[in-house]
mmCIF file of C-alpha atoms and ligand atoms in Angstrom:
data_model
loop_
_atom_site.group_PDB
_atom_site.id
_atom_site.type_symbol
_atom_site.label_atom_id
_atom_site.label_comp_id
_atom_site.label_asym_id
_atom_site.label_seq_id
_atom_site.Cartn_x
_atom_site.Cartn_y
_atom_site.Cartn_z
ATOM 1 C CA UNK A 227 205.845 217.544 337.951
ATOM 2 C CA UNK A 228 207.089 219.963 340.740
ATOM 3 C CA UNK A 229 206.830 220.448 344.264
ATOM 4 C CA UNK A 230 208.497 216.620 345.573
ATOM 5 C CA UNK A 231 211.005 218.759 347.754
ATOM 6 C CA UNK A 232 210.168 220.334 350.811
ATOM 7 C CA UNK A 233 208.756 223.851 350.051
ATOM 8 C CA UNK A 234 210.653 226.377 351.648
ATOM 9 C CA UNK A 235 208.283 229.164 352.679
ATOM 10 C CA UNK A 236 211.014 232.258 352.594
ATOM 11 C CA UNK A 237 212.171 231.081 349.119
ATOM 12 C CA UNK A 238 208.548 231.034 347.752
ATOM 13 C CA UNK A 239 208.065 234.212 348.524
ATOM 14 C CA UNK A 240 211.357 235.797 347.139
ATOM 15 C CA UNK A 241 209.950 233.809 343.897
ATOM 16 C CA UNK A 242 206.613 235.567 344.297
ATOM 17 C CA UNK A 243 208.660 239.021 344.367
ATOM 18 C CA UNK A 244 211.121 238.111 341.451
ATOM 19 C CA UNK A 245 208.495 236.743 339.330
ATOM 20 C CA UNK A 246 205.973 239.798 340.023
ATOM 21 C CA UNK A 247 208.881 242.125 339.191
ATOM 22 C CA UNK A 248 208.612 240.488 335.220
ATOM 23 C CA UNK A 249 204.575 241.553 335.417
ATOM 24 C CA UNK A 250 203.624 243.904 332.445
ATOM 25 C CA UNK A 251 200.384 244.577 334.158
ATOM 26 C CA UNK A 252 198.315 243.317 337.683
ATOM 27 C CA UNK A 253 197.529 239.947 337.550
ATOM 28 C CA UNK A 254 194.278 238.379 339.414
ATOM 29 C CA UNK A 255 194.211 234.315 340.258
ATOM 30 C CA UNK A 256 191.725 232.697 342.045
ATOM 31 C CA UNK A 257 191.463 230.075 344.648
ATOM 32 C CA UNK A 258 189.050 228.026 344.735
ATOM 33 C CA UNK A 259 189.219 226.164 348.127
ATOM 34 C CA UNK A 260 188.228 227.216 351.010
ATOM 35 C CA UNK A 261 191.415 225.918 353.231
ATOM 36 C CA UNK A 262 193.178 227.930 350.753
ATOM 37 C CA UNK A 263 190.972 231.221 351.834
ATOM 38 C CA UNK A 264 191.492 230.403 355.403
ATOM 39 C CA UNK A 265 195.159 229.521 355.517
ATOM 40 C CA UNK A 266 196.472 232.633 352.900
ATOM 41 C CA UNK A 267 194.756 235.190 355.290
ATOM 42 C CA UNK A 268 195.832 233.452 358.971
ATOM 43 C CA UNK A 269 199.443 232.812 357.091
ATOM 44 C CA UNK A 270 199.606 236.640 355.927
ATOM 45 C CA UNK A 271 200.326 235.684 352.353
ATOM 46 C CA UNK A 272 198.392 238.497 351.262
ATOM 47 C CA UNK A 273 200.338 241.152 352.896
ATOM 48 C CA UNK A 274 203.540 239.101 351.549
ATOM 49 C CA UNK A 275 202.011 239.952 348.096
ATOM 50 C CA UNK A 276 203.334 242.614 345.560
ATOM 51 C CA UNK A 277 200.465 244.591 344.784
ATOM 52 C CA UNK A 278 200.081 244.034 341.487
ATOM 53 C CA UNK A 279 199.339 240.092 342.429
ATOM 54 C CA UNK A 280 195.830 239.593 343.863
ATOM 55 C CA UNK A 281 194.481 236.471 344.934
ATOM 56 C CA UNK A 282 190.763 236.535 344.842
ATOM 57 C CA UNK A 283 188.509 233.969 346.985
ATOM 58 C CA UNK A 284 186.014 232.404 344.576
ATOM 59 C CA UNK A 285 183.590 229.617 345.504
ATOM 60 C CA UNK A 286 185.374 227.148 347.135
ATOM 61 C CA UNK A 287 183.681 227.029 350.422
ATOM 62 C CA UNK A 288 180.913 224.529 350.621
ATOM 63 C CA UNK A 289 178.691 226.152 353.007
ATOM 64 C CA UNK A 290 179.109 229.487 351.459
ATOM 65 C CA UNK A 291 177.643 228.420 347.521
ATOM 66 C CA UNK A 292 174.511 226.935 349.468
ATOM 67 C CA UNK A 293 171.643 228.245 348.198
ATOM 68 C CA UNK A 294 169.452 229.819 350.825
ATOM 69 C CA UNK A 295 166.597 228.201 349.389
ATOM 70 C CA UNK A 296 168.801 224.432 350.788
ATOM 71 C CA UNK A 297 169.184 226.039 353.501
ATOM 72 C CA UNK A 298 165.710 226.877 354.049
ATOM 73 C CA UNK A 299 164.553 223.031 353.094
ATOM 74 C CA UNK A 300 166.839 221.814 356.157
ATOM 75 C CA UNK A 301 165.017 223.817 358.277
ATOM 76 C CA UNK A 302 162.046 223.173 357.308
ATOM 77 C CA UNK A 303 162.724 219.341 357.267
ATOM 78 C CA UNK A 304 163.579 219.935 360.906
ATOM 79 C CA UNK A 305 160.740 221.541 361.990
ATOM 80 C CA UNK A 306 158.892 218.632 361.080
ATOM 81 C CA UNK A 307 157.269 216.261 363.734
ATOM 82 C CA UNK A 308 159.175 213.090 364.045
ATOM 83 C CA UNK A 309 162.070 214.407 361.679
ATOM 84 C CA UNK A 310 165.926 214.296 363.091
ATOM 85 C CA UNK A 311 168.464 216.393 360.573
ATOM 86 C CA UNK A 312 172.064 215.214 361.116
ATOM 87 C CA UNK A 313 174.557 217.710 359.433
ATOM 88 C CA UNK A 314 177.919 219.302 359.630
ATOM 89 C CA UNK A 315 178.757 222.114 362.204
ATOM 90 C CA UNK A 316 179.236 224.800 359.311
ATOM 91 C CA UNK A 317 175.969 224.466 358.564
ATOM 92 C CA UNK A 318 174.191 224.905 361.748
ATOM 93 C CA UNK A 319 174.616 229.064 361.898
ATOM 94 C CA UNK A 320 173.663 229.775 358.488
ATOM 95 C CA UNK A 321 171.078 232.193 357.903
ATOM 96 C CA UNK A 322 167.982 230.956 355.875
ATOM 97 C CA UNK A 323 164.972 233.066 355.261
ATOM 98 C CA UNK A 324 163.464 232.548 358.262
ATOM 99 C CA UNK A 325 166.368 231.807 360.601
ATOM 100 C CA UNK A 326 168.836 229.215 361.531
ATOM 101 C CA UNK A 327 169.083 225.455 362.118
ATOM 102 C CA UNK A 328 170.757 226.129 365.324
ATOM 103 C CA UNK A 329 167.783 228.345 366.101
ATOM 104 C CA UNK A 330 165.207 225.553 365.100
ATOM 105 C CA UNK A 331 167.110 223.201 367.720
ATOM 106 C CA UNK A 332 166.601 225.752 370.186
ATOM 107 C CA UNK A 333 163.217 225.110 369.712
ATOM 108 C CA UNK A 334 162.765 221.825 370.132
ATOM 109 C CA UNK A 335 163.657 220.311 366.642
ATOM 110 C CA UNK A 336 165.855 217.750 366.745
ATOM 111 C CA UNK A 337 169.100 218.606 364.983
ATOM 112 C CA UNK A 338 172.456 217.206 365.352
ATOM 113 C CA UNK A 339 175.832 217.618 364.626
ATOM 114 C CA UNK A 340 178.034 214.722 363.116
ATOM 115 C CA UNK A 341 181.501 214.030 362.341
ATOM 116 C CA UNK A 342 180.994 211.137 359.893
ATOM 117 C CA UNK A 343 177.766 210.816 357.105
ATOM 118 C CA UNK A 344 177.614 207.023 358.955
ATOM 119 C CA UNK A 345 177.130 208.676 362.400
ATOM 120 C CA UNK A 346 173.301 209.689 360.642
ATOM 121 C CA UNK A 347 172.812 206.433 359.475
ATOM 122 C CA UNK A 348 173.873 204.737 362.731
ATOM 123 C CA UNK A 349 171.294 207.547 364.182
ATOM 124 C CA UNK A 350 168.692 205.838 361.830
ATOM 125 C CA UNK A 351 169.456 202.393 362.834
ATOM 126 C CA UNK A 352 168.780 203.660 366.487
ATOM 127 C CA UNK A 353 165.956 205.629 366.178
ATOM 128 C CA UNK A 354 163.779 203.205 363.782
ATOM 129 C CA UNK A 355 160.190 205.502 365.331
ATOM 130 C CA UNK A 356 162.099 208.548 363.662
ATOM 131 C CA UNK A 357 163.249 209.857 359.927
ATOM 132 C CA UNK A 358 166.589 210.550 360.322
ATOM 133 C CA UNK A 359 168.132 212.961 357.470
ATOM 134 C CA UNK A 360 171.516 213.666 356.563
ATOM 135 C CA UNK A 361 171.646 217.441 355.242
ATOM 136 C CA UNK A 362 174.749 216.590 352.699
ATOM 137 C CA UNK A 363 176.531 219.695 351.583
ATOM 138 C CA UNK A 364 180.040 219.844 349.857
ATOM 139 C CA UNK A 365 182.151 219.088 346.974
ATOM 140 C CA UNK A 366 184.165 216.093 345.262
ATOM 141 C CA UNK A 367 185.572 215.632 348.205
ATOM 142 C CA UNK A 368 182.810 215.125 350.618
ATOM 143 C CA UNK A 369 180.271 213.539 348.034
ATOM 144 C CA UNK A 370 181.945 209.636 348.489
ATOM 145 C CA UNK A 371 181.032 209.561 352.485
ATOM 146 C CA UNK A 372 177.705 210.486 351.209
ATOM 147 C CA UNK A 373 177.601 207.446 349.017
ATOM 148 C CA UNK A 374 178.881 205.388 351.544
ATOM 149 C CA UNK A 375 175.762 206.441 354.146
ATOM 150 C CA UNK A 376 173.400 205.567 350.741
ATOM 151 C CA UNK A 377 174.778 202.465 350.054
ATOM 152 C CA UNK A 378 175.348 201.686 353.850
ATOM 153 C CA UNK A 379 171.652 202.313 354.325
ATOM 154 C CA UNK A 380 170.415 200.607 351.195
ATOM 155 C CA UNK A 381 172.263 197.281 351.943
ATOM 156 C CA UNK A 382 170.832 197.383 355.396
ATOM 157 C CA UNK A 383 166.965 198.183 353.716
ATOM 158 C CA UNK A 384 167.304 200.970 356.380
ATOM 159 C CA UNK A 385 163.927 202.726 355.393
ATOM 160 C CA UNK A 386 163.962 205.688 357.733
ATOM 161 C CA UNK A 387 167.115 207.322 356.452
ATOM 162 C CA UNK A 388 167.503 209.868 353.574
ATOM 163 C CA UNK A 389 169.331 212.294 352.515
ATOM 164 C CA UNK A 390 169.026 215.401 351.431
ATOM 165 C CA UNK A 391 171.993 216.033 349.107
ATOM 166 C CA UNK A 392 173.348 219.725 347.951
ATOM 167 C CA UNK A 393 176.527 218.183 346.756
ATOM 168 C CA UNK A 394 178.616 220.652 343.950
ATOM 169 C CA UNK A 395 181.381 219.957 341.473
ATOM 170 C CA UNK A 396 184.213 222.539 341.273
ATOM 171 C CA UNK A 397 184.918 222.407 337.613
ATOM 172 C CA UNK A 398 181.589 223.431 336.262
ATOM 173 C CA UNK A 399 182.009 226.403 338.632
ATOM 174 C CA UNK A 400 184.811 227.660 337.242
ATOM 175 C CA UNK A 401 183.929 227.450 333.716
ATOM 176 C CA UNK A 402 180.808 229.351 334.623
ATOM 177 C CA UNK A 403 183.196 232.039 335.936
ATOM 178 C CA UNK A 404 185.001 232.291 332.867
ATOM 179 C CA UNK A 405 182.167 232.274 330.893
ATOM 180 C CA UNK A 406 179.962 234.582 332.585
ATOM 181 C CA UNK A 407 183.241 237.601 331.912
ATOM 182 C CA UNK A 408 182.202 239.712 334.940
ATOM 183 C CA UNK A 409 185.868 239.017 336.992
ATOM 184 C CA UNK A 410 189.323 239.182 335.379
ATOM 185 C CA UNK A 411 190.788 236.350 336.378
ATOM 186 C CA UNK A 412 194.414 235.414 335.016
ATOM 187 C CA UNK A 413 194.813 231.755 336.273
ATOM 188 C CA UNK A 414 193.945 229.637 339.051
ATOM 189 C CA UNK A 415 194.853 227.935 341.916
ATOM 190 C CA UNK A 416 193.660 224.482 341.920
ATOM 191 C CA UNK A 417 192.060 222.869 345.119
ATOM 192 C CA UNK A 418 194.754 220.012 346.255
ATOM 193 C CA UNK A 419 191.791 217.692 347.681
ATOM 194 C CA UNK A 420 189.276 218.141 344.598
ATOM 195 C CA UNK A 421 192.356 217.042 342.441
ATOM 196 C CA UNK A 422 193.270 213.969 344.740
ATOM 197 C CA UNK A 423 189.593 213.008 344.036
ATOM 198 C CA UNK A 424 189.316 213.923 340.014
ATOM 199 C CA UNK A 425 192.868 213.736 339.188
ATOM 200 C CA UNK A 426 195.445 216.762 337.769
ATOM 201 C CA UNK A 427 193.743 216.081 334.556
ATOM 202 C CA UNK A 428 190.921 217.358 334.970
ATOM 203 C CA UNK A 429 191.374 220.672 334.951
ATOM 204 C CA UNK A 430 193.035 220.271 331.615
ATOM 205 C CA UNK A 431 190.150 221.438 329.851
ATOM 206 C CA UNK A 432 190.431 225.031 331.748
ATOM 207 C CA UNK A 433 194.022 225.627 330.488
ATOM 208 C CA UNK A 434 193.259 224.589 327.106
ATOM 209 C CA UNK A 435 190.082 226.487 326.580
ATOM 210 C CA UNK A 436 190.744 230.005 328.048
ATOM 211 C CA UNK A 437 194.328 229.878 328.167
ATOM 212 C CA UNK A 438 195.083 230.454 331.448
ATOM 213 C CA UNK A 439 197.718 228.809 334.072
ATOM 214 C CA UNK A 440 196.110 226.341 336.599
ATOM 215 C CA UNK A 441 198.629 225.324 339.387
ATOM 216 C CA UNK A 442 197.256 222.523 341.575
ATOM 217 C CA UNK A 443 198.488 223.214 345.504
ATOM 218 C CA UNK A 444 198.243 221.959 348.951
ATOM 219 C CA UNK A 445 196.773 223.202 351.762
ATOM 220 C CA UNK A 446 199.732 224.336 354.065
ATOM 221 C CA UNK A 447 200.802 228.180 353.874
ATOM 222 C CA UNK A 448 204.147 227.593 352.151
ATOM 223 C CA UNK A 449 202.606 225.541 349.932
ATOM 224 C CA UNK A 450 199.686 227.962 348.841
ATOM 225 C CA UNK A 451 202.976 230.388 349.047
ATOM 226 C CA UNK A 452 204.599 228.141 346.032
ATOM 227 C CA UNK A 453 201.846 227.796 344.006
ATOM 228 C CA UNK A 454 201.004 231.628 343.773
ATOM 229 C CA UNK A 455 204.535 232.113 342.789
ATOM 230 C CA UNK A 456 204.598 229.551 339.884
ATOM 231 C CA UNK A 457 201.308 230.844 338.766
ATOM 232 C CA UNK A 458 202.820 235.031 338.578
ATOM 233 C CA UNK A 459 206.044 232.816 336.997
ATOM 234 C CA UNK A 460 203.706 231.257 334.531
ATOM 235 C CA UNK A 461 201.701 234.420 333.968
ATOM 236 C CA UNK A 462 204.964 236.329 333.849
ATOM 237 C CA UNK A 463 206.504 234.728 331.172
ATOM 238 C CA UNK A 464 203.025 234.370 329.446
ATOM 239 C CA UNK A 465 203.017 230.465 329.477
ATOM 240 C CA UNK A 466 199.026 228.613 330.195
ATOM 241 C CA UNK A 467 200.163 225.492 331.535
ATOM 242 C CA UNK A 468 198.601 222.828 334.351
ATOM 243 C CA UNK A 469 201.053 221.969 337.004
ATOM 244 C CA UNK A 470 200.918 219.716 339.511
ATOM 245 C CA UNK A 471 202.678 221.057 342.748
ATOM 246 C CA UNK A 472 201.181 218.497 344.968
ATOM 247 C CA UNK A 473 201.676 215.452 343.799
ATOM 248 C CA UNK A 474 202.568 213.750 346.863
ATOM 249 C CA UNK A 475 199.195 213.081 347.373
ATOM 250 C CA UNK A 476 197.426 214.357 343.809
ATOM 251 C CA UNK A 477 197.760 212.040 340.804
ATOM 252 C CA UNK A 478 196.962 212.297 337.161
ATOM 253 C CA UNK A 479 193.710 210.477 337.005
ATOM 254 C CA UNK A 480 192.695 210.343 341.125
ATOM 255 C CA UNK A 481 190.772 208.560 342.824
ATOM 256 C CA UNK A 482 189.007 206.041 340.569
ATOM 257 C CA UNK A 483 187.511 203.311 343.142
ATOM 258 C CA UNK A 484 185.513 206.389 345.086
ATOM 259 C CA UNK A 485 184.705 208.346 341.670
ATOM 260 C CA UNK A 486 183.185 204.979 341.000
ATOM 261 C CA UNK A 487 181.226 204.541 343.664
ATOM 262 C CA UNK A 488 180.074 208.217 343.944
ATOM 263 C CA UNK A 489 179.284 207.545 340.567
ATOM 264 C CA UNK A 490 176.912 204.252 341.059
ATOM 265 C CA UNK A 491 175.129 206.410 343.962
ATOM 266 C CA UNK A 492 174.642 210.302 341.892
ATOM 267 C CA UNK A 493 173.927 211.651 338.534
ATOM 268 C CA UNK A 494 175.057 214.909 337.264
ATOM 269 C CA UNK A 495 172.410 217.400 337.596
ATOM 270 C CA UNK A 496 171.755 221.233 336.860
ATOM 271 C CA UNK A 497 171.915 222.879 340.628
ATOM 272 C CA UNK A 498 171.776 226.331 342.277
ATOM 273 C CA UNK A 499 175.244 228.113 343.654
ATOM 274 C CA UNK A 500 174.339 231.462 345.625
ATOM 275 C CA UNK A 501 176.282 233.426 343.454
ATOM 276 C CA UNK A 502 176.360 231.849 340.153
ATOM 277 C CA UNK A 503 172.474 230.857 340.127
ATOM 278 C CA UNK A 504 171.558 227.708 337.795
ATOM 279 C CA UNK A 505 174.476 226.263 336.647
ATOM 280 C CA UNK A 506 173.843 223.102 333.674
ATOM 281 C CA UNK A 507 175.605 219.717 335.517
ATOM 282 C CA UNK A 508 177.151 221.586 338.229
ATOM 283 C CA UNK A 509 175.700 219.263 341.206
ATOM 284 C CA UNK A 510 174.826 215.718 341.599
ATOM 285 C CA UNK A 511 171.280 214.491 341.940
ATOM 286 C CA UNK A 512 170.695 210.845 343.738
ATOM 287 C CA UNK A 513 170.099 208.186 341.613
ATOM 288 C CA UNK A 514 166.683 206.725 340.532
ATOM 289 C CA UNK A 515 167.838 203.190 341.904
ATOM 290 C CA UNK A 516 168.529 205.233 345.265
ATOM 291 C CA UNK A 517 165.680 207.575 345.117
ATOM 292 C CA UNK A 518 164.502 205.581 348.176
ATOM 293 C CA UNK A 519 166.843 207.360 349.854
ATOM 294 C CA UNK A 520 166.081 210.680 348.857
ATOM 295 C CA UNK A 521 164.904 213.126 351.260
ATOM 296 C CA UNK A 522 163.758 215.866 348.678
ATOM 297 C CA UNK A 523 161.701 212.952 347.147
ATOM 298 C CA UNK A 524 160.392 211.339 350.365
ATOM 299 C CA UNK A 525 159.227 214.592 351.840
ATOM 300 C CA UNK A 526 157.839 215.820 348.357
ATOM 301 C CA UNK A 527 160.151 219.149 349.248
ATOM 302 C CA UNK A 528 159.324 221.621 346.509
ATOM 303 C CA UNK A 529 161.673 223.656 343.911
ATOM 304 C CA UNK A 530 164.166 225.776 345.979
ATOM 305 C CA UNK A 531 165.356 229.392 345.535
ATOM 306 C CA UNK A 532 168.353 231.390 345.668
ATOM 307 C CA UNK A 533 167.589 234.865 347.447
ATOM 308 C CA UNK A 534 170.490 236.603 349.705
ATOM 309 C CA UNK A 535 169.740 237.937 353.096
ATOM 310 C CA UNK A 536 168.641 241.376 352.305
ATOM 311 C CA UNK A 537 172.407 243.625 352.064
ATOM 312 C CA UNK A 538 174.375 240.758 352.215
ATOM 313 C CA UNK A 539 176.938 240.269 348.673
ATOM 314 C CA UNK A 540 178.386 236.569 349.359
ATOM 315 C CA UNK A 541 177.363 236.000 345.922
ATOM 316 C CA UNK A 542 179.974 238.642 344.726
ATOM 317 C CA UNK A 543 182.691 237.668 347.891
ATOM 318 C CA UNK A 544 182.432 234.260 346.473
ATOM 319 C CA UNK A 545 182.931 234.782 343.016
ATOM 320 C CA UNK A 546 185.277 237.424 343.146
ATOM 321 C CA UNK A 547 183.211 240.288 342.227
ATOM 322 C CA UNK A 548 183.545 242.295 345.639
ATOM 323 C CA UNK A 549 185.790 241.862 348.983
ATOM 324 C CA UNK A 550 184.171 241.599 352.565
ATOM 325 C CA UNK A 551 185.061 245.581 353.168
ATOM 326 C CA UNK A 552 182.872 246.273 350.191
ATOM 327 C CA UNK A 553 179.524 245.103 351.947
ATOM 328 C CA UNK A 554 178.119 247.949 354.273
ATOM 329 C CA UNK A 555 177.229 244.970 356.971
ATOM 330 C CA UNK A 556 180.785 243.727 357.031
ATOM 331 C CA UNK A 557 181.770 243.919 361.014
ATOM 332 C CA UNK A 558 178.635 245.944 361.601
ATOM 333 C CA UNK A 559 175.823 244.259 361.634
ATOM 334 C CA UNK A 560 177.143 241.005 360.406
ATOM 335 C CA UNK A 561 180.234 239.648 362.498
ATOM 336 C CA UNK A 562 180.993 235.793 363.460
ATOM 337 C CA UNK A 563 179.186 236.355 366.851
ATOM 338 C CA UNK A 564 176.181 238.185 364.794
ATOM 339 C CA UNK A 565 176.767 236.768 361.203
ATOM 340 C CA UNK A 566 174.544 237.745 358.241
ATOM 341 C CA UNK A 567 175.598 235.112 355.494
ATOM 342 C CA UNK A 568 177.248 231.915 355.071
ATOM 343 C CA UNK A 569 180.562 233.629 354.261
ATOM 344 C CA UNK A 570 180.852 235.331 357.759
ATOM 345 C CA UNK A 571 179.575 231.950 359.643
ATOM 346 C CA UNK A 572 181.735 229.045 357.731
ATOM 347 C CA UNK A 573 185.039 228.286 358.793
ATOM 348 C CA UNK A 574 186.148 228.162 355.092
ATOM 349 C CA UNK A 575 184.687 231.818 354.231
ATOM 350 C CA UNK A 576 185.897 234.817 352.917
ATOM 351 C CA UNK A 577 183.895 237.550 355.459
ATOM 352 C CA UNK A 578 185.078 235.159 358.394
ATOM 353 C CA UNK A 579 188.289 234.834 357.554
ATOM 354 C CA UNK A 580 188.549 238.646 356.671
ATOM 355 C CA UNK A 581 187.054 239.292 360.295
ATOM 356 C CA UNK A 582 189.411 237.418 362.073
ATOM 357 C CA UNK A 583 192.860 237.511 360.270
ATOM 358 C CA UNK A 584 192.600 241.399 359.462
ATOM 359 C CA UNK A 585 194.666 241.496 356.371
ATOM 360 C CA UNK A 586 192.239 241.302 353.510
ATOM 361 C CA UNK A 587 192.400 244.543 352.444
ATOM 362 C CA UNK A 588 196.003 244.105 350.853
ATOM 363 C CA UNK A 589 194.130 241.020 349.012
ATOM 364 C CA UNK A 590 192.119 243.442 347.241
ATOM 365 C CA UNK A 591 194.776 245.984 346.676
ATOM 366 C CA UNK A 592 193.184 248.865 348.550
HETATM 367 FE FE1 SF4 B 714 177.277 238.616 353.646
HETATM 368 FE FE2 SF4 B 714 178.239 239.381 356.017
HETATM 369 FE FE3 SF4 B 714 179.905 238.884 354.075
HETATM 370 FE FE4 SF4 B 714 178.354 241.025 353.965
HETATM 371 S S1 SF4 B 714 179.987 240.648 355.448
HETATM 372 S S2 SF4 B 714 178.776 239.596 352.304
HETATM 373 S S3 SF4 B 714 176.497 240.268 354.963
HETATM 374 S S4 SF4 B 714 178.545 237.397 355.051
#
């Protein structure tokens, strides 16, 4: 276990240096967060970085692996007479085929913004005339406050609240990276708030199986600073280990009471990522017991799809395949006032972040 004492952000960088100096060739990790994305651009870590250490951005922004077809189901829920969608800011901007959520609101659809999955179910209780659903998009993290609404709701018999869950598990992801071969990638950097839900352990499996160095951070620049330079260590002295370098908050097997409950609530179940496509128990499906509760099931909503906005590459940003300045609409015609796809309009994505923090192009080494 490292990482107990304070990280010292000028130190983790001279460790970065020394360690990239011991490189026999460029080294790639990813991130898969997207705090991480967010904080190593508005930090500068990337211009901090020797150039033959890249960090890449995979899919670790929730909004940003929606598939459009999701997207396209929320609005189409919302257009619906009688209908309320309650959902996360993130989402409200984000292109689907025919427009935006925030666009459907401007036409009368009821669509609101909520801080807490229980502010839709206490939007249910309210409303009792109205179908009130919760548009539920995120990772380990967010899934438990979506069991919580479910259960919440179910306990009270709360029959005009559903939801329509897009939730996504991180692992699967990145063994579908590995697997698919079409980015280098040379180790990882390990989302600190997946692994305080599934434990450091988890991403055993990862190390063992391709060999590569996984180093579990937190969220604060020197921290992301620290784990990048034990992962070039790592990589420099050829070692595939797991480390834990946040383990004030992450432990070995996490967060057992709310895997539990997220567990009673969701099954595993084959989902779309934009990006990766179809990925075989990548995303959780609501339970039969639940299916009460289950907006694609109570509006009969049909199969979705996974088309881009026509020019836009979020599926390569997001699995390291291409950088922002590689797509022809990057701060032309897509821009966070104008944006084209999820990755310019989410706070957690790549284009955004790219946009407004200016230093990606030393990230990709050009
Ligand atoms: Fe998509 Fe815009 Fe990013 Fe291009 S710059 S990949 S259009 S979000």
């Amino acid at each position: 276990m490292t990482g107990r004492r304070a990280v010292d952000g000028r130190e983790a960088i001279g460790r970065l240096v020394a360690a990239a100096g011991g490189l026999s060739r460029g080294v790639a990790f990813m991130e898969v967060c997207g705090t991480h994305t967010v904080n190593a651009f508005r930090s500068g870590l990337h211009s901090l970085t020797p150039g033959n250490v890249r960090l890449l951005s995979g899919p670790g922004c929730p909004v940003c692996v929606t598939a459009q077809g999701e997207i396209d189901r929320m609005i189409s829920l919302a257009g619906r007479g009688g209908v309320t969608v309650c959902t996360y800011g993130d989402l409200l901007r984000v292109p689907g085929s025919g427009g935006t959520l925030e666009e459907a609101r401007s036409r009368g659809a009821d669509v609101r913004i909520i801080y807490s999955t229980l502010d839709a179910v206490a939007a249910a209780r309210k409303a009792p005339e109205r179908e009130v659903v919760l548009a539920a998009v995120g990772f380990e993290t967010t899934t438990p406050a979506t069991a919580v609404a479910i259960r919440t709701a179910a306990g009270e018999g709360l029959d005009n609240f559903s939801v329509l869950a897009s939730h996504k598990l991180v692992i699967p992801a990145m063994h579908a990276l590995l697997r698919g071969g079409k980015v280098a990638i040379d180790g990882f950097l390990c989302p600190g708030h997946v692994a305080i839900m599934l434990g450091a352990d988890a991403f055993g499996p990862i190390v063992a199986e391709y060999g590569l160095p996984c180093v579990i951070a937190g969220f604060e620049d020197v921290q992301i600073a620290a784990g990048l330079a034990r992962l070039t260590e790592l990589a420099a002295t050829g070692v595939a280990a797991l480390e834990n370098q946040y383990p004030q908050a992450v432990t070995a097997k996490g967060n057992e009471v709310a895997r539990r409950m997220v567990a009673e609530v969701f099954e595993p179940a084959d989902v779309v990522w934009r990006g990766l496509g179809m990925l075989a128990g990548s995303g959780l499906a609501i339970r039969e017991e639940y299916g009460a509760w289950d907006a694609a099931k109570r509006f009969e909503l049909g199969e979705s799809h996974n088309r881009e906005p026509a020019g836009c590459r979020c599926g390569e940003v997001i699995t390291g395949r291409c950088v922002p300045s590689d797509c022809g609409l990057f701060g032309e015609s897509c821009t966070p006032t104008h944006p084209v796809g999820p990755c310019m309009v989410s706070a957690e994505g790549t284009c955004g972040a790219w946009f407004r923090y200016g230093s990606g192009r030393k990230a990709a080494g050009r």
